[in-house]
Coordinates of C-alpha atoms in Angstrom, one line a residue:
Chain A
M1 CA 0.0 0.0 0.0
T2 CA 1.5 3.4 -1.0
T3 CA 0.8 6.4 1.2
P4 CA 2.0 9.4 -0.8
D5 CA 0.3 11.9 1.6
R6 CA 1.8 10.1 4.6
A7 CA 3.9 13.1 5.6
K8 CA 0.8 15.3 6.0
K9 CA -1.0 13.0 8.4
T10 CA -1.6 14.3 11.9
P11 CA -0.7 11.9 14.7
R12 CA -4.4 11.5 15.5
R13 CA -5.0 10.4 11.9
T14 CA -2.1 8.0 11.9
A15 CA -3.4 6.4 15.1
E16 CA -6.7 5.8 13.4
R17 CA -5.2 4.4 10.3
I18 CA -3.1 2.0 12.4
L19 CA -6.3 0.9 14.1
D20 CA -8.3 0.4 10.8
H21 CA -5.5 -1.5 9.3
S22 CA -4.9 -3.7 12.3
L23 CA -8.5 -4.6 12.5
A24 CA -8.5 -5.6 8.8
L25 CA -5.4 -7.8 9.3
F26 CA -6.6 -9.3 12.6
N27 CA -9.9 -10.2 11.0
R28 CA -8.3 -11.8 8.0
Y29 CA -5.5 -13.8 9.6
G30 CA -6.4 -14.0 13.3
E31 CA -4.8 -11.7 15.9
P32 CA -2.2 -14.3 17.1
N33 CA -0.9 -14.6 13.5
V34 CA -0.3 -10.8 12.9
S35 CA 2.7 -9.1 14.5
T36 CA 3.0 -5.3 15.0
N37 CA 6.0 -5.5 12.6
A38 CA 3.7 -7.0 9.9
I39 CA 1.2 -4.1 10.6
S40 CA 3.8 -1.4 10.2
A41 CA 5.3 -3.0 7.1
D42 CA 1.8 -3.3 5.5
L43 CA 1.1 0.4 6.4
N44 CA 4.5 1.5 5.1
I45 CA 5.4 3.2 8.4
S46 CA 8.3 2.5 10.7
P47 CA 7.9 0.1 13.6
G48 CA 9.0 3.1 15.8
N49 CA 6.1 5.2 14.5
L50 CA 3.6 2.4 15.3
Y51 CA 5.1 1.9 18.8
Y52 CA 4.9 5.7 19.3
H53 CA 1.1 5.4 19.1
Y54 CA 0.7 1.8 20.5
P55 CA 3.6 0.7 22.6
A56 CA 2.5 -2.9 22.6
K57 CA 0.2 -5.1 20.6
E58 CA -2.0 -5.4 23.7
V59 CA -2.5 -1.6 23.7
L60 CA -3.6 -1.9 20.0
V61 CA -6.0 -4.8 20.8
N62 CA -7.5 -2.8 23.8
A63 CA -8.0 0.2 21.5
L64 CA -9.9 -2.0 19.1
V65 CA -12.0 -3.4 22.0
S66 CA -12.9 0.2 22.9
R67 CA -14.1 0.8 19.4
Y68 CA -16.1 -2.4 19.6
E69 CA -17.7 -1.3 22.9
Q70 CA -18.7 2.0 21.4
A71 CA -20.2 0.3 18.4
L72 CA -22.1 -2.1 20.7
T73 CA -23.6 0.9 22.6
E74 CA -24.5 2.6 19.4
A75 CA -26.2 -0.6 18.1
L76 CA -28.3 -0.9 21.3
V77 CA -29.3 2.8 21.1
A78 CA -30.2 2.3 17.4
A79 CA -32.6 -0.5 18.3
G80 CA -34.8 2.2 19.7
P81 CA -37.2 1.9 22.7
A82 CA -37.8 -1.5 24.2
D83 CA -41.4 -1.7 22.9
D84 CA -40.4 -1.2 19.3
A85 CA -40.8 -4.7 17.7
E86 CA -39.0 -3.8 14.5
G87 CA -36.1 -2.4 16.4
A88 CA -36.0 -5.5 18.5
W89 CA -35.8 -7.7 15.4
N90 CA -33.2 -5.5 13.8
L91 CA -31.1 -5.9 16.9
V92 CA -30.3 -9.5 16.0
P93 CA -28.7 -8.8 12.6
G94 CA -27.2 -5.6 14.0
L95 CA -25.3 -7.6 16.7
L96 CA -24.3 -10.3 14.2
R97 CA -22.9 -7.6 11.9
L98 CA -21.0 -6.1 14.8
A99 CA -19.5 -9.6 15.6
W100 CA -18.6 -9.8 11.9
D101 CA -16.9 -6.4 11.9
Y102 CA -14.8 -7.5 15.0
R103 CA -14.6 -11.2 14.1
F104 CA -10.9 -11.4 15.2
L105 CA -12.2 -10.8 18.7
F106 CA -14.6 -13.7 18.6
R107 CA -12.6 -16.2 16.7
D108 CA -9.7 -16.0 19.2
L109 CA -11.6 -14.9 22.3
N110 CA -10.3 -17.6 24.6
D111 CA -6.7 -17.1 23.6
L112 CA -7.0 -13.3 23.8
L113 CA -8.5 -13.6 27.3
T114 CA -5.7 -15.9 28.4
R115 CA -3.0 -13.5 27.3
N116 CA -4.8 -10.2 28.1
R117 CA -6.4 -10.2 31.5
Q118 CA -7.6 -6.6 31.1
L119 CA -10.1 -7.9 28.6
E120 CA -11.8 -10.1 31.2
T121 CA -14.1 -7.5 32.8
R122 CA -14.7 -5.7 29.5
C123 CA -15.8 -8.9 27.7
Q124 CA -18.0 -9.9 30.6
A125 CA -19.6 -6.4 30.5
A126 CA -20.2 -6.6 26.7
L127 CA -21.8 -10.0 27.1
A128 CA -24.0 -8.8 30.0
L129 CA -25.0 -5.7 28.0
Q130 CA -26.1 -7.9 25.0
Q131 CA -27.9 -10.4 27.2
A132 CA -29.9 -7.6 29.0
A133 CA -30.7 -6.0 25.6
V134 CA -31.8 -9.4 24.1
R135 CA -33.9 -10.1 27.1
E136 CA -35.5 -6.7 27.3
R137 CA -36.2 -6.4 23.6
V138 CA -36.1 -9.6 21.6
V139 CA -37.3 -12.1 24.3
R140 CA -39.9 -9.5 25.3
L141 CA -41.7 -10.2 22.0
C142 CA -42.1 -13.9 22.9
V143 CA -45.0 -15.8 24.3
I144 CA -46.0 -19.4 23.8
D145 CA -49.5 -19.5 22.6
G146 CA -50.3 -16.4 24.5
L147 CA -48.6 -17.5 27.8
P148 CA -45.9 -15.2 29.0
L149 CA -42.5 -16.8 29.7
T150 CA -41.4 -17.3 33.2
S151 CA -38.4 -15.3 34.4
E152 CA -36.3 -18.5 34.3
E153 CA -37.3 -19.3 30.7
A154 CA -36.6 -15.7 29.6
S155 CA -33.1 -15.9 31.1
A156 CA -32.4 -19.2 29.5
L157 CA -33.6 -18.1 26.1
S158 CA -31.5 -14.9 26.4
V159 CA -28.4 -16.9 27.2
S160 CA -29.0 -19.2 24.2
V161 CA -29.5 -16.2 21.9
V162 CA -26.3 -14.6 23.1
V163 CA -24.3 -17.8 22.7
L164 CA -25.5 -18.0 19.1
L165 CA -24.7 -14.3 18.5
T166 CA -21.2 -14.7 20.0
Y167 CA -20.2 -18.0 18.4
W168 CA -22.2 -18.2 15.1
L169 CA -19.2 -17.0 13.1
S170 CA -17.0 -19.5 14.8
Y171 CA -19.4 -22.3 13.9
E172 CA -19.5 -21.1 10.3
Y173 CA -15.7 -21.0 10.3
V174 CA -15.5 -24.7 11.4
R175 CA -18.0 -25.6 8.8
D176 CA -16.1 -23.9 6.0
P177 CA -12.8 -22.4 7.1
R178 CA -11.7 -21.3 3.7
R179 CA -14.7 -19.1 3.0
A180 CA -16.6 -18.4 6.2
L181 CA -14.7 -15.3 7.3
E182 CA -13.8 -13.9 3.8
P183 CA -15.2 -10.4 3.3
D184 CA -17.7 -11.4 0.6
N185 CA -19.4 -13.8 3.0
A186 CA -20.5 -11.1 5.4
D187 CA -24.1 -10.7 4.3
A188 CA -24.6 -14.5 4.1
A189 CA -23.1 -15.1 7.6
V190 CA -25.3 -12.4 9.1
R191 CA -28.4 -13.8 7.3
H192 CA -27.7 -17.4 8.4
G193 CA -27.1 -16.3 12.0
T194 CA -30.3 -14.2 12.1
R195 CA -32.3 -17.1 10.7
Q196 CA -30.8 -19.4 13.4
V197 CA -31.8 -17.0 16.2
M198 CA -35.3 -16.6 14.7
A199 CA -35.7 -20.4 14.7
L200 CA -34.7 -20.4 18.3
L201 CA -37.4 -17.9 19.2
W202 CA -40.0 -19.3 16.9
P203 CA -41.8 -21.7 19.3
Y204 CA -42.2 -18.8 21.8
L205 CA -43.8 -16.4 19.3
S206 CA -47.4 -15.5 19.3
A207 CA -49.4 -16.6 16.2
E208 CA -49.6 -12.9 15.2
L209 CA -45.9 -12.3 15.3
R210 CA -45.2 -15.6 13.4
R211 CA -47.5 -14.4 10.7
Q212 CA -45.6 -11.1 10.5
L213 CA -42.2 -12.7 10.5
R214 CA -42.7 -15.8 8.4
P215 CA -40.5 -15.6 5.3
G216 CA -42.7 -14.3 2.5
G217 CA -45.2 -12.9 5.0
P218 CA -45.5 -9.2 5.6
A219 CA -42.4 -7.7 7.2
I220 CA -42.8 -6.3 10.6
R221 CA -43.2 -2.5 10.7
P222 CA -43.2 0.0 13.6
S223 CA -46.9 0.6 12.9
E224 CA -47.5 -3.2 13.4
T225 CA -45.8 -3.2 16.8
P226 CA -48.0 -5.2 19.2
S227 CA -49.7 -2.7 21.3
S228 CA -49.0 -4.5 24.5
L229 CA -45.9 -6.7 24.9
P230 CA -45.9 -9.5 27.4
A231 CA -44.0 -9.0 30.6
T232 CA -41.1 -11.4 31.0
G233 CA -40.5 -11.1 34.7
Chain B
M1 CA 7.4 -34.9 38.0
T2 CA 9.6 -37.9 38.8
T3 CA 9.4 -41.0 36.8
P4 CA 11.6 -43.7 38.6
D5 CA 10.3 -46.5 36.4
R6 CA 10.9 -44.5 33.2
A7 CA 13.6 -46.9 32.0
K8 CA 11.2 -49.8 31.9
K9 CA 8.6 -48.0 29.7
T10 CA 8.0 -49.6 26.3
P11 CA 7.9 -47.1 23.4
R12 CA 4.1 -47.7 23.1
R13 CA 3.7 -46.8 26.7
T14 CA 5.8 -43.7 26.3
A15 CA 3.8 -42.5 23.3
E16 CA 0.6 -42.9 25.4
R17 CA 2.1 -41.0 28.3
I18 CA 3.2 -38.2 26.0
L19 CA -0.4 -38.0 24.7
D20 CA -2.0 -38.0 28.2
H21 CA 0.4 -35.3 29.4
S22 CA 0.0 -33.1 26.3
L23 CA -3.8 -33.3 26.7
A24 CA -3.6 -32.2 30.3
L25 CA -1.2 -29.3 29.5
F26 CA -3.1 -28.2 26.4
N27 CA -6.4 -28.2 28.4
R28 CA -4.9 -26.2 31.2
Y29 CA -2.9 -23.6 29.3
G30 CA -4.3 -23.7 25.7
E31 CA -2.5 -25.5 22.9
P32 CA -0.9 -22.3 21.5
N33 CA 0.8 -21.6 24.8
V34 CA 2.4 -25.1 25.3
S35 CA 5.6 -26.0 23.4
T36 CA 6.8 -29.5 22.8
N37 CA 9.9 -28.6 24.9
A38 CA 7.6 -27.7 27.8
I39 CA 5.9 -31.1 27.4
S40 CA 9.2 -33.1 27.4
A41 CA 10.5 -31.1 30.3
D42 CA 7.4 -31.7 32.3
L43 CA 7.5 -35.4 31.5
N44 CA 11.2 -35.5 32.4
I45 CA 12.1 -37.0 29.0
S46 CA 14.5 -35.6 26.4
P47 CA 13.1 -33.5 23.5
G48 CA 14.6 -36.1 21.2
N49 CA 12.6 -38.9 22.8
L50 CA 9.4 -36.8 22.3
Y51 CA 10.3 -36.1 18.7
Y52 CA 11.0 -39.8 18.1
H53 CA 7.3 -40.4 18.8
Y54 CA 5.8 -37.2 17.5
P55 CA 8.1 -35.4 15.0
A56 CA 6.0 -32.2 15.2
K57 CA 3.5 -30.6 17.5
E58 CA 0.9 -30.9 14.8
V59 CA 1.4 -34.7 14.8
L60 CA 0.7 -34.7 18.5
V61 CA -2.4 -32.6 18.1
N62 CA -3.6 -34.9 15.3
A63 CA -3.1 -37.9 17.5
L64 CA -5.2 -36.3 20.2
V65 CA -7.9 -35.5 17.7
S66 CA -7.9 -39.2 16.7
R67 CA -8.5 -40.0 20.4
Y68 CA -11.3 -37.5 20.5
E69 CA -12.9 -39.0 17.4
Q70 CA -12.8 -42.5 18.9
A71 CA -14.4 -41.2 22.2
L72 CA -17.1 -39.4 20.1
T73 CA -18.0 -42.6 18.3
E74 CA -18.1 -44.5 21.7
A75 CA -20.3 -41.8 23.2
L76 CA -22.8 -42.2 20.3
V77 CA -22.8 -45.9 20.6
A78 CA -23.3 -45.7 24.4
A79 CA -26.4 -43.6 23.8
G80 CA -28.0 -46.8 22.6
P81 CA -30.7 -47.2 19.9
A82 CA -32.4 -44.1 18.6
D83 CA -35.7 -44.8 20.3
D84 CA -34.2 -45.0 23.8
A85 CA -35.4 -41.8 25.4
E86 CA -33.0 -42.1 28.4
G87 CA -30.1 -42.7 26.1
A88 CA -31.1 -39.7 24.0
W89 CA -31.0 -37.4 27.1
N90 CA -27.8 -38.9 28.4
L91 CA -26.2 -38.0 25.0
V92 CA -26.3 -34.3 25.9
P93 CA -24.2 -34.5 29.1
G94 CA -22.1 -37.2 27.4
L95 CA -21.1 -34.9 24.5
L96 CA -20.6 -32.0 26.9
R97 CA -18.3 -34.2 29.0
L98 CA -16.3 -35.1 25.9
A99 CA -16.0 -31.4 25.0
W100 CA -14.7 -30.9 28.5
D101 CA -12.2 -33.7 28.2
Y102 CA -10.8 -32.2 25.0
R103 CA -11.5 -28.6 25.9
F104 CA -8.2 -27.4 24.4
L105 CA -9.6 -28.3 21.0
F106 CA -12.7 -26.2 21.4
R107 CA -11.2 -23.2 23.1
D108 CA -8.7 -22.7 20.3
L109 CA -10.6 -24.3 17.4
N110 CA -10.4 -21.4 15.0
D111 CA -6.7 -20.9 15.6
L112 CA -6.0 -24.7 15.3
L113 CA -7.9 -24.8 12.1
T114 CA -6.0 -21.9 10.7
R115 CA -2.7 -23.5 11.4
N116 CA -3.6 -27.1 10.7
R117 CA -5.5 -27.7 7.6
Q118 CA -5.7 -31.4 8.1
L119 CA -8.1 -30.8 10.9
E120 CA -10.6 -29.1 8.5
T121 CA -12.4 -32.3 7.3
R122 CA -12.0 -34.1 10.6
C123 CA -13.7 -31.3 12.5
Q124 CA -16.4 -31.0 9.9
A125 CA -17.0 -34.7 10.1
A126 CA -17.2 -34.6 13.9
L127 CA -19.7 -31.8 13.8
A128 CA -21.8 -33.5 11.2
L129 CA -21.8 -36.7 13.3
Q130 CA -23.0 -34.9 16.4
Q131 CA -25.6 -33.0 14.5
A132 CA -27.0 -36.2 12.9
A133 CA -27.0 -37.9 16.3
V134 CA -28.7 -34.9 18.0
R135 CA -31.3 -34.9 15.3
E136 CA -32.0 -38.6 15.3
R137 CA -32.1 -39.0 19.0
V138 CA -32.6 -35.8 21.0
V139 CA -34.7 -33.8 18.6
R140 CA -36.7 -37.0 17.8
L141 CA -38.1 -36.7 21.4
C142 CA -39.7 -33.3 20.6
V143 CA -43.1 -32.3 19.6
I144 CA -44.9 -29.0 20.3
D145 CA -48.2 -29.8 22.0
G146 CA -48.4 -33.1 20.0
L147 CA -47.5 -31.5 16.6
P148 CA -44.4 -33.1 15.0
L149 CA -41.6 -30.7 14.0
T150 CA -41.1 -29.9 10.3
S151 CA -37.9 -31.1 8.7
E152 CA -36.6 -27.5 8.6
E153 CA -37.5 -26.9 12.3
A154 CA -35.7 -30.2 13.3
S155 CA -32.6 -29.1 11.4
A156 CA -32.5 -25.7 12.9
L157 CA -33.0 -27.1 16.4
S158 CA -30.2 -29.6 15.8
V159 CA -27.8 -26.8 14.7
S160 CA -28.6 -24.7 17.8
V161 CA -28.0 -27.7 20.1
V162 CA -24.7 -28.5 18.4
V163 CA -23.6 -24.8 18.6
L164 CA -24.4 -24.9 22.4
L165 CA -22.6 -28.3 22.8
T166 CA -19.5 -26.9 20.9
Y167 CA -19.3 -23.5 22.5
W168 CA -20.8 -23.8 25.9
L169 CA -17.4 -24.1 27.6
S170 CA -16.1 -21.1 25.6
Y171 CA -19.0 -19.1 26.9
E172 CA -18.4 -20.2 30.5
Y173 CA -14.7 -19.3 30.0
V174 CA -15.6 -15.7 28.9
R175 CA -17.9 -15.4 31.8
D176 CA -15.3 -16.5 34.3
P177 CA -11.9 -17.1 32.8
R178 CA -10.2 -17.8 36.1
R179 CA -12.4 -20.7 37.1
A180 CA -14.4 -22.0 34.1
L181 CA -11.8 -24.5 32.8
E182 CA -10.2 -25.5 36.1
P183 CA -10.6 -29.3 36.7
D184 CA -12.9 -28.9 39.6
N185 CA -15.5 -27.0 37.5
A186 CA -16.0 -30.1 35.2
D187 CA -19.3 -31.3 36.8
A188 CA -20.8 -27.8 37.1
A189 CA -19.9 -26.9 33.5
V190 CA -21.5 -30.1 32.2
R191 CA -24.6 -29.5 34.4
H192 CA -25.0 -25.9 33.2
G193 CA -24.6 -26.9 29.6
T194 CA -27.1 -29.7 29.9
R195 CA -29.6 -27.4 31.5
Q196 CA -29.1 -24.9 28.7
V197 CA -29.8 -27.5 26.0
M198 CA -32.8 -28.7 27.9
A199 CA -34.2 -25.1 28.0
L200 CA -33.7 -25.0 24.3
L201 CA -35.7 -28.1 23.7
W202 CA -38.4 -27.4 26.4
P203 CA -41.0 -25.6 24.2
Y204 CA -40.9 -28.6 21.8
L205 CA -41.4 -31.3 24.4
S206 CA -44.7 -33.1 24.9
A207 CA -46.5 -32.4 28.2
E208 CA -45.6 -36.1 29.1
L209 CA -41.9 -35.6 28.6
R210 CA -41.9 -32.3 30.4
R211 CA -43.4 -34.0 33.4
Q212 CA -40.7 -36.7 33.3
L213 CA -37.9 -34.2 32.8
R214 CA -38.9 -31.3 35.1
P215 CA -36.4 -30.9 37.9
G216 CA -37.9 -32.6 40.9
G217 CA -40.2 -34.6 38.8
P218 CA -39.6 -38.4 38.2
A219 CA -36.4 -39.0 36.3
I220 CA -36.8 -40.6 32.8
R221 CA -36.1 -44.3 32.8
P222 CA -35.9 -46.8 30.0
S223 CA -39.2 -48.3 31.1
E224 CA -40.8 -44.9 30.7
T225 CA -39.6 -44.4 27.2
P226 CA -42.5 -43.2 25.1
S227 CA -43.7 -46.2 23.2
S228 CA -43.9 -44.2 19.9
L229 CA -41.6 -41.3 19.2
P230 CA -42.7 -38.6 16.7
A231 CA -41.2 -38.7 13.3
T232 CA -39.2 -35.5 12.6
G233 CA -39.0 -35.7 8.8

């Protein structure tokens, strides 16, 4: 990659470029397989310049996790108020897309956590945030034949949805390592994961929501939001 | 570790000891973090002796995967015929226990697959084997209020169960990295994962099976196996 305007870059701009590029390389090859030297060589900057902004690879990873956390918060805000059914459904592909954008994090999560203890509390917080959002929005849409879920059932269902959101890309990778995480598989991966989460929720949906969500049926719209959502304890 | 009877070991015995020890170290520290030198040092044998049996770490990993494949086949056989309801339920904790015994494989699966392309087809085959078994046995127990599942619903449910079986320990690890994979958490991890899979299947179960499986209710026994299981397409 040539960077003819490199000399004009402000430090702030360079720091962002390093982050963008690291994310792309980590996503493509896996974080354990990309050294900071490889990043600086690929960016055509000196290792010293990279170290000036990020004195260790861990600092770089933590900065990307900060970006992920911010994007997660934005995705939850974008889902709108808890009683917006369309927003609730859009949350599922939104969170899958986020997992795609930061797939290096999820494909090597255990290894990253082993090597970087600072990530412990941050990953736990991110999971808890997603689980609460899934419970308050997505699971809130669910009833079985008009019966509200018990609190225990709502919790179990939220956990299963979050496990699917977190590991769906890993599962696709095991199934087809050569293509699953390639850039042009993004839409398909998000679509498959969304369908899988919908299948998980299906038995719990009211007949009315099933009609709205069934493939080929009318898409759910804000105006079609059920007027009163079931309480889930 | 002292090995006073080391001189008496046959080569076969040494090869097995190396495998046992590697499995324990990989499970504890993660495969990427354990070198063959660390294994030979811990076993109190020379690196040359280890290389005589396993000329590369990849060979060692592949030998452990062979062990895993054999254990998987045995677990599926142990579940008995497809119409044995108790066997079907025992398959879930059985497969979770197996994932526990080889947890190094699942915690670093993506990284292992990236570095060891020989594992690709073997992992895909192991997933397909589990998915077929889950569908033929566990999902076969399911009906919603007496309605058999469609073929599509049975497939989706099998996939969700397999994703849970495969990634449950990873999820527990993110939630509590310091304890989740420690040896004394084995029973709790298997119990949590089993409960999570049961929650997934719950809405699909007949009222009769729910009564049998409800915590505190009578445990399912071979004699209580439903005389006719629903076809799942």
